[in-house]
Amino acid sequence: MDVTEDLGDGPVASEVATSSGQPGSPVKPGRARRSTALLVALALAGGIAFATVFAFAVTRLHAQNQQISFRPAGIPANVSTSMADQMQLSPVPTAAAPGFTLTDQQGRQVSLASFRGKTVVLTFMDPHCTDICPIVSREFIDAHHYLGATGSKVVFVAVNVNQFHNQVSDVAAFSRAHQLDSIGPWYFLTGSLPSMRAVWGAYQIQVVAPSRNADIRHTSLIYFIDPRGRERFVAAPMVDHTKQGIAYLPPGQLTSWARSIALVAKDVTP
């Protein structure tokens, strides 16, 4: 299930989007829509790490309802409170990120442990997605640009969530189509269904894939893992939709997201 939300201040309903870009049932408008959507995702995801995220989200929701400016402890100083709220950025209990070994878009076996010494920006994508995944791809490309010299110390990683399109050719085609290969340290990882499911479960990613031709729904999260292999922060990517159901984010919001991803990555990079 892709959690998608409007990032503006107007009373636009939040939606749950599918990989085809068709919006689901609208949620009642209101200032609390962003936190409400995240709470739904967290309730589906579960897990010890998300107990902390859930607590922050509940507090944020209360603060928004009371129109109080709220900033959870632990948010990097270089990320504004408003952007942290839009990203639903929260620190997670510092613990070793679950390890895994999958195959990248060039057919190479890659393990999370092989990135030790570098910061990892980890997300989950569908190589046939036309909704939120291309938006996050653009943010990753721009974030890599904003990292500047720090870019050599940060890798961007996505794990496939589409069991019906899990070949190397699938993730390679998506990487080319969305110019992700322009990021030197870019890895779109795939594997057998059991191996991918193990990673989804370890990172609290829920995937609903009824059939090859059905829309893939999955939890959308970004993890920031430090060079020692420890989870440090989690964020929830967002997207808006036109009346025709086409996914987009206004250029200004794309820029803000990309800069903030870079700022968080810099914060956890020595």
C-alpha positions as a Markdown table, in Angstrom:
| # | Residue | x | y | z |
|---|---|---|---|---|
| 1 | Met | 0.0 | 0.0 | 0.0 |
| 2 | Asp | 1.6 | 3.3 | -1.1 |
| 3 | Val | 0.7 | 5.9 | 1.5 |
| 4 | Thr | 0.1 | 9.1 | -0.5 |
| 5 | Glu | -0.7 | 12.5 | 0.8 |
| 6 | Asp | -1.1 | 16.2 | -0.2 |
| 7 | Leu | 1.7 | 18.2 | 1.3 |
| 8 | Gly | 0.0 | 21.6 | 1.2 |
| 9 | Asp | -2.2 | 23.3 | 3.8 |
| 10 | Gly | -5.5 | 23.2 | 1.9 |
| 11 | Pro | -8.3 | 20.7 | 2.7 |
| 12 | Val | -7.3 | 18.1 | 0.1 |
| 13 | Ala | -8.3 | 14.5 | 0.9 |
| 14 | Ser | -5.5 | 12.0 | 1.4 |
| 15 | Glu | -5.6 | 8.9 | -0.8 |
| 16 | Val | -4.2 | 5.4 | -0.9 |
| 17 | Ala | -2.7 | 4.8 | -4.3 |
| 18 | Thr | -2.0 | 1.7 | -6.3 |
| 19 | Ser | 1.0 | 1.0 | -8.5 |
| 20 | Ser | -1.1 | 1.9 | -11.6 |
| 21 | Gly | -1.7 | 5.4 | -10.2 |
| 22 | Gln | -5.4 | 5.0 | -9.6 |
| 23 | Pro | -6.5 | 6.5 | -6.3 |
| 24 | Gly | -8.4 | 4.5 | -3.7 |
| 25 | Ser | -11.2 | 5.7 | -1.5 |
| 26 | Pro | -10.7 | 9.3 | -0.2 |
| 27 | Val | -10.2 | 10.0 | 3.4 |
| 28 | Lys | -12.1 | 12.8 | 5.2 |
| 29 | Pro | -10.2 | 16.1 | 4.6 |
| 30 | Gly | -8.6 | 17.9 | 7.4 |
| 31 | Arg | -5.2 | 19.1 | 8.8 |
| 32 | Ala | -4.6 | 15.7 | 10.4 |
| 33 | Arg | -4.8 | 13.8 | 7.1 |
| 34 | Arg | -1.0 | 13.3 | 6.9 |
| 35 | Ser | -0.6 | 11.8 | 10.3 |
| 36 | Thr | -3.8 | 9.7 | 9.9 |
| 37 | Ala | -2.4 | 8.1 | 6.7 |
| 38 | Leu | 0.8 | 7.3 | 8.4 |
| 39 | Leu | -0.9 | 5.8 | 11.4 |
| 40 | Val | -2.7 | 3.4 | 9.0 |
| 41 | Ala | 0.6 | 2.4 | 7.5 |
| 42 | Leu | 2.2 | 1.9 | 10.8 |
| 43 | Ala | -0.8 | -0.1 | 12.1 |
| 44 | Leu | -0.4 | -2.4 | 9.1 |
| 45 | Ala | 3.4 | -2.6 | 9.5 |
| 46 | Gly | 3.8 | -3.3 | 13.2 |
| 47 | Gly | 7.2 | -4.1 | 14.7 |
| 48 | Ile | 9.2 | -2.9 | 17.7 |
| 49 | Ala | 10.9 | -0.1 | 15.8 |
| 50 | Phe | 7.5 | 1.3 | 14.8 |
| 51 | Ala | 6.3 | 1.6 | 18.3 |
| 52 | Thr | 8.5 | 4.7 | 18.6 |
| 53 | Val | 7.4 | 6.0 | 15.2 |
| 54 | Phe | 3.7 | 5.4 | 16.2 |
| 55 | Ala | 4.2 | 7.4 | 19.4 |
| 56 | Phe | 5.7 | 10.3 | 17.6 |
| 57 | Ala | 2.9 | 10.2 | 15.0 |
| 58 | Val | 0.2 | 10.2 | 17.7 |
| 59 | Thr | 1.8 | 13.2 | 19.4 |
| 60 | Arg | 2.1 | 15.0 | 16.1 |
| 61 | Leu | -1.6 | 14.3 | 15.4 |
| 62 | His | -2.6 | 15.8 | 18.7 |
| 63 | Ala | -0.4 | 18.8 | 18.1 |
| 64 | Gln | -1.8 | 19.4 | 14.6 |
| 65 | Asn | -5.4 | 19.2 | 16.0 |
| 66 | Gln | -4.4 | 21.8 | 18.6 |
| 67 | Gln | -2.5 | 23.9 | 16.0 |
| 68 | Ile | 0.6 | 23.6 | 18.1 |
| 69 | Ser | 4.1 | 23.6 | 16.5 |
| 70 | Phe | 5.6 | 20.2 | 17.5 |
| 71 | Arg | 9.1 | 18.9 | 17.0 |
| 72 | Pro | 10.0 | 15.4 | 18.2 |
| 73 | Ala | 13.4 | 15.0 | 20.0 |
| 74 | Gly | 16.1 | 13.5 | 17.9 |
| 75 | Ile | 15.2 | 15.2 | 14.6 |
| 76 | Pro | 18.4 | 16.4 | 12.8 |
| 77 | Ala | 19.0 | 20.1 | 13.5 |
| 78 | Asn | 19.5 | 20.8 | 9.8 |
| 79 | Val | 15.9 | 19.6 | 8.9 |
| 80 | Ser | 13.2 | 22.1 | 9.5 |
| 81 | Thr | 10.2 | 21.2 | 11.7 |
| 82 | Ser | 7.8 | 21.7 | 8.8 |
| 83 | Met | 9.8 | 19.4 | 6.5 |
| 84 | Ala | 10.2 | 16.8 | 9.2 |
| 85 | Asp | 6.4 | 16.9 | 9.6 |
| 86 | Gln | 5.8 | 16.5 | 5.9 |
| 87 | Met | 8.3 | 13.6 | 5.7 |
| 88 | Gln | 6.8 | 12.1 | 8.9 |
| 89 | Leu | 10.5 | 11.8 | 9.8 |
| 90 | Ser | 11.1 | 10.0 | 13.1 |
| 91 | Pro | 14.2 | 8.6 | 14.8 |
| 92 | Val | 14.0 | 4.8 | 15.5 |
| 93 | Pro | 15.6 | 2.9 | 18.3 |
| 94 | Thr | 19.3 | 2.6 | 17.3 |
| 95 | Ala | 19.7 | -1.1 | 16.4 |
| 96 | Ala | 21.4 | -3.1 | 13.7 |
| 97 | Ala | 19.5 | -3.0 | 10.5 |
| 98 | Pro | 18.3 | -6.5 | 9.4 |
| 99 | Gly | 20.8 | -8.0 | 7.0 |
| 100 | Phe | 20.0 | -9.5 | 3.6 |
| 101 | Thr | 21.6 | -10.5 | 0.3 |
| 102 | Leu | 19.9 | -10.0 | -3.1 |
| 103 | Thr | 20.8 | -9.4 | -6.7 |
| 104 | Asp | 21.2 | -5.9 | -8.2 |
| 105 | Gln | 20.2 | -4.5 | -11.6 |
| 106 | Gln | 23.5 | -5.7 | -13.0 |
| 107 | Gly | 23.1 | -9.2 | -11.8 |
| 108 | Arg | 25.6 | -8.9 | -8.9 |
| 109 | Gln | 25.0 | -10.5 | -5.5 |
| 110 | Val | 24.8 | -7.6 | -3.0 |
| 111 | Ser | 24.5 | -7.7 | 0.8 |
| 112 | Leu | 23.6 | -5.0 | 3.2 |
| 113 | Ala | 26.8 | -5.8 | 5.0 |
| 114 | Ser | 28.8 | -4.9 | 1.9 |
| 115 | Phe | 27.8 | -1.3 | 2.4 |
| 116 | Arg | 29.3 | -1.1 | 5.9 |
| 117 | Gly | 31.2 | 2.2 | 6.2 |
| 118 | Lys | 28.7 | 4.1 | 4.1 |
| 119 | Thr | 25.3 | 5.6 | 4.9 |
| 120 | Val | 22.4 | 3.6 | 3.2 |
| 121 | Val | 19.2 | 5.3 | 2.1 |
| 122 | Leu | 16.9 | 2.3 | 1.8 |
| 123 | Thr | 13.4 | 2.1 | 0.2 |
| 124 | Phe | 11.1 | -0.4 | -1.5 |
| 125 | Met | 9.9 | -0.1 | -5.1 |
| 126 | Asp | 7.9 | -1.9 | -7.7 |
| 127 | Pro | 9.7 | -1.9 | -11.1 |
| 128 | His | 6.3 | -1.6 | -12.9 |
| 129 | Cys | 5.0 | 1.2 | -10.6 |
| 130 | Thr | 3.7 | 4.4 | -12.2 |
| 131 | Asp | 2.6 | 6.0 | -9.0 |
| 132 | Ile | 4.9 | 6.9 | -6.1 |
| 133 | Cys | 8.1 | 5.0 | -7.1 |
| 134 | Pro | 9.0 | 7.3 | -10.0 |
| 135 | Ile | 8.5 | 10.3 | -7.6 |
| 136 | Val | 10.9 | 8.8 | -5.1 |
| 137 | Ser | 13.3 | 8.0 | -7.9 |
| 138 | Arg | 13.5 | 11.7 | -8.8 |
| 139 | Glu | 14.0 | 12.6 | -5.2 |
| 140 | Phe | 16.9 | 10.2 | -4.9 |
| 141 | Ile | 18.6 | 11.5 | -8.0 |
| 142 | Asp | 18.3 | 15.1 | -6.8 |
| 143 | Ala | 19.3 | 14.1 | -3.2 |
| 144 | His | 22.5 | 12.6 | -4.6 |
| 145 | His | 23.2 | 15.9 | -6.3 |
| 146 | Tyr | 22.6 | 17.9 | -3.2 |
| 147 | Leu | 24.9 | 15.6 | -1.2 |
| 148 | Gly | 27.9 | 17.0 | -3.0 |
| 149 | Ala | 31.2 | 15.6 | -1.8 |
| 150 | Thr | 29.3 | 13.6 | 0.8 |
| 151 | Gly | 27.7 | 11.6 | -2.1 |
| 152 | Ser | 30.7 | 9.3 | -2.2 |
| 153 | Lys | 29.8 | 8.1 | 1.4 |
| 154 | Val | 26.1 | 7.5 | 0.7 |
| 155 | Val | 24.4 | 4.6 | -1.3 |
| 156 | Phe | 20.8 | 4.5 | -2.4 |
| 157 | Val | 19.1 | 1.1 | -2.3 |
| 158 | Ala | 15.7 | -0.2 | -3.3 |
| 159 | Val | 14.3 | -3.6 | -2.7 |
| 160 | Asn | 11.8 | -5.0 | -5.2 |
| 161 | Val | 8.2 | -5.6 | -4.0 |
| 162 | Asn | 6.8 | -7.1 | -7.2 |
| 163 | Gln | 7.0 | -10.9 | -7.1 |
| 164 | Phe | 5.7 | -11.1 | -10.7 |
| 165 | His | 8.4 | -8.9 | -12.1 |
| 166 | Asn | 11.4 | -9.9 | -10.1 |
| 167 | Gln | 14.0 | -10.6 | -12.9 |
| 168 | Val | 17.2 | -8.6 | -13.2 |
| 169 | Ser | 15.9 | -7.3 | -16.5 |
| 170 | Asp | 12.9 | -5.8 | -14.7 |
| 171 | Val | 14.9 | -3.8 | -12.1 |
| 172 | Ala | 17.4 | -2.8 | -14.8 |
| 173 | Ala | 14.7 | -1.5 | -17.1 |
| 174 | Phe | 13.2 | 0.6 | -14.3 |
| 175 | Ser | 16.6 | 2.0 | -13.4 |
| 176 | Arg | 17.3 | 3.0 | -17.0 |
| 177 | Ala | 13.9 | 4.5 | -17.6 |
| 178 | His | 14.0 | 6.7 | -14.5 |
| 179 | Gln | 17.7 | 7.5 | -14.9 |
| 180 | Leu | 18.6 | 6.0 | -11.5 |
| 181 | Asp | 21.8 | 4.7 | -13.0 |
| 182 | Ser | 23.0 | 8.3 | -13.0 |
| 183 | Ile | 23.5 | 7.8 | -9.3 |
| 184 | Gly | 26.8 | 6.1 | -9.1 |
| 185 | Pro | 26.0 | 4.3 | -5.8 |
| 186 | Trp | 22.5 | 3.0 | -6.9 |
| 187 | Tyr | 21.3 | -0.6 | -6.3 |
| 188 | Phe | 17.8 | -1.9 | -7.2 |
| 189 | Leu | 17.8 | -5.3 | -5.6 |
| 190 | Thr | 15.6 | -8.3 | -6.4 |
| 191 | Gly | 15.4 | -12.0 | -5.8 |
| 192 | Ser | 13.2 | -15.0 | -5.3 |
| 193 | Leu | 9.8 | -14.5 | -3.6 |
| 194 | Pro | 11.0 | -16.1 | -0.4 |
| 195 | Ser | 14.1 | -14.0 | -0.2 |
| 196 | Met | 12.2 | -10.8 | -0.9 |
| 197 | Arg | 9.5 | -11.6 | 1.5 |
| 198 | Ala | 12.1 | -12.1 | 4.2 |
| 199 | Val | 13.4 | -8.5 | 3.7 |
| 200 | Trp | 9.8 | -7.1 | 3.5 |
| 201 | Gly | 9.1 | -8.7 | 6.9 |
| 202 | Ala | 12.3 | -7.5 | 8.5 |
| 203 | Tyr | 11.5 | -3.9 | 7.5 |
| 204 | Gln | 7.8 | -4.0 | 8.2 |
| 205 | Ile | 6.8 | -3.7 | 4.5 |
| 206 | Gln | 3.3 | -4.9 | 3.7 |
| 207 | Val | 2.8 | -6.1 | 0.1 |
| 208 | Val | -0.5 | -7.0 | -1.5 |
| 209 | Ala | -0.1 | -8.6 | -5.0 |
| 210 | Pro | -3.3 | -10.5 | -5.9 |
| 211 | Ser | -2.2 | -11.5 | -9.4 |
| 212 | Arg | 0.3 | -10.6 | -12.2 |
| 213 | Asn | -2.2 | -8.1 | -13.7 |
| 214 | Ala | -3.4 | -6.6 | -10.5 |
| 215 | Asp | -2.1 | -3.4 | -8.9 |
| 216 | Ile | 0.7 | -4.0 | -6.4 |
| 217 | Arg | 0.1 | -2.2 | -3.1 |
| 218 | His | 2.9 | -1.8 | -0.7 |
| 219 | Thr | 4.0 | 0.2 | 2.3 |
| 220 | Ser | 6.2 | 3.2 | 1.3 |
| 221 | Leu | 9.0 | 3.9 | 3.7 |
| 222 | Ile | 12.6 | 5.2 | 3.6 |
| 223 | Tyr | 15.1 | 4.0 | 6.1 |
| 224 | Phe | 18.3 | 5.8 | 6.9 |
| 225 | Ile | 21.0 | 3.4 | 8.0 |
| 226 | Asp | 24.3 | 4.7 | 9.3 |
| 227 | Pro | 27.8 | 3.5 | 8.3 |
| 228 | Arg | 27.9 | 1.1 | 11.3 |
| 229 | Gly | 24.8 | -0.6 | 9.9 |
| 230 | Arg | 22.3 | 0.8 | 12.4 |
| 231 | Glu | 18.9 | 2.1 | 11.7 |
| 232 | Arg | 18.6 | 5.8 | 12.6 |
| 233 | Phe | 15.6 | 7.4 | 11.0 |
| 234 | Val | 12.5 | 6.4 | 9.0 |
| 235 | Ala | 10.4 | 8.6 | 6.7 |
| 236 | Ala | 7.2 | 8.0 | 4.7 |
| 237 | Pro | 7.3 | 9.2 | 1.0 |
| 238 | Met | 4.3 | 11.0 | -0.2 |
| 239 | Val | 2.7 | 11.9 | -3.6 |
| 240 | Asp | -0.3 | 13.9 | -4.8 |
| 241 | His | -2.7 | 13.0 | -7.6 |
| 242 | Thr | -4.4 | 14.9 | -10.4 |
| 243 | Lys | -8.1 | 14.5 | -10.9 |
| 244 | Gln | -7.2 | 11.9 | -13.5 |
| 245 | Gly | -5.3 | 9.9 | -10.9 |
| 246 | Ile | -1.8 | 10.8 | -12.3 |
| 247 | Ala | 0.8 | 10.9 | -9.5 |
| 248 | Tyr | 2.9 | 14.0 | -9.1 |
| 249 | Leu | 4.5 | 16.4 | -6.6 |
| 250 | Pro | 4.8 | 20.1 | -7.3 |
| 251 | Pro | 8.4 | 21.1 | -8.2 |
| 252 | Gly | 8.9 | 23.0 | -4.9 |
| 253 | Gln | 7.9 | 20.0 | -2.9 |
| 254 | Leu | 10.1 | 17.6 | -4.9 |
| 255 | Thr | 13.0 | 20.0 | -4.2 |
| 256 | Ser | 12.2 | 20.1 | -0.5 |
| 257 | Trp | 12.0 | 16.3 | -0.3 |
| 258 | Ala | 15.3 | 15.8 | -2.1 |
| 259 | Arg | 17.1 | 18.4 | 0.0 |
| 260 | Ser | 15.8 | 16.9 | 3.2 |
| 261 | Ile | 16.7 | 13.4 | 2.2 |
| 262 | Ala | 20.2 | 14.7 | 1.6 |
| 263 | Leu | 20.3 | 16.5 | 4.9 |
| 264 | Val | 19.2 | 13.5 | 6.9 |
| 265 | Ala | 21.8 | 11.3 | 5.1 |
| 266 | Lys | 24.5 | 13.9 | 5.9 |
| 267 | Asp | 23.5 | 13.9 | 9.5 |
| 268 | Val | 24.2 | 10.2 | 9.9 |
| 269 | Thr | 27.4 | 10.3 | 7.8 |
| 270 | Pro | 30.6 | 11.0 | 9.8 |
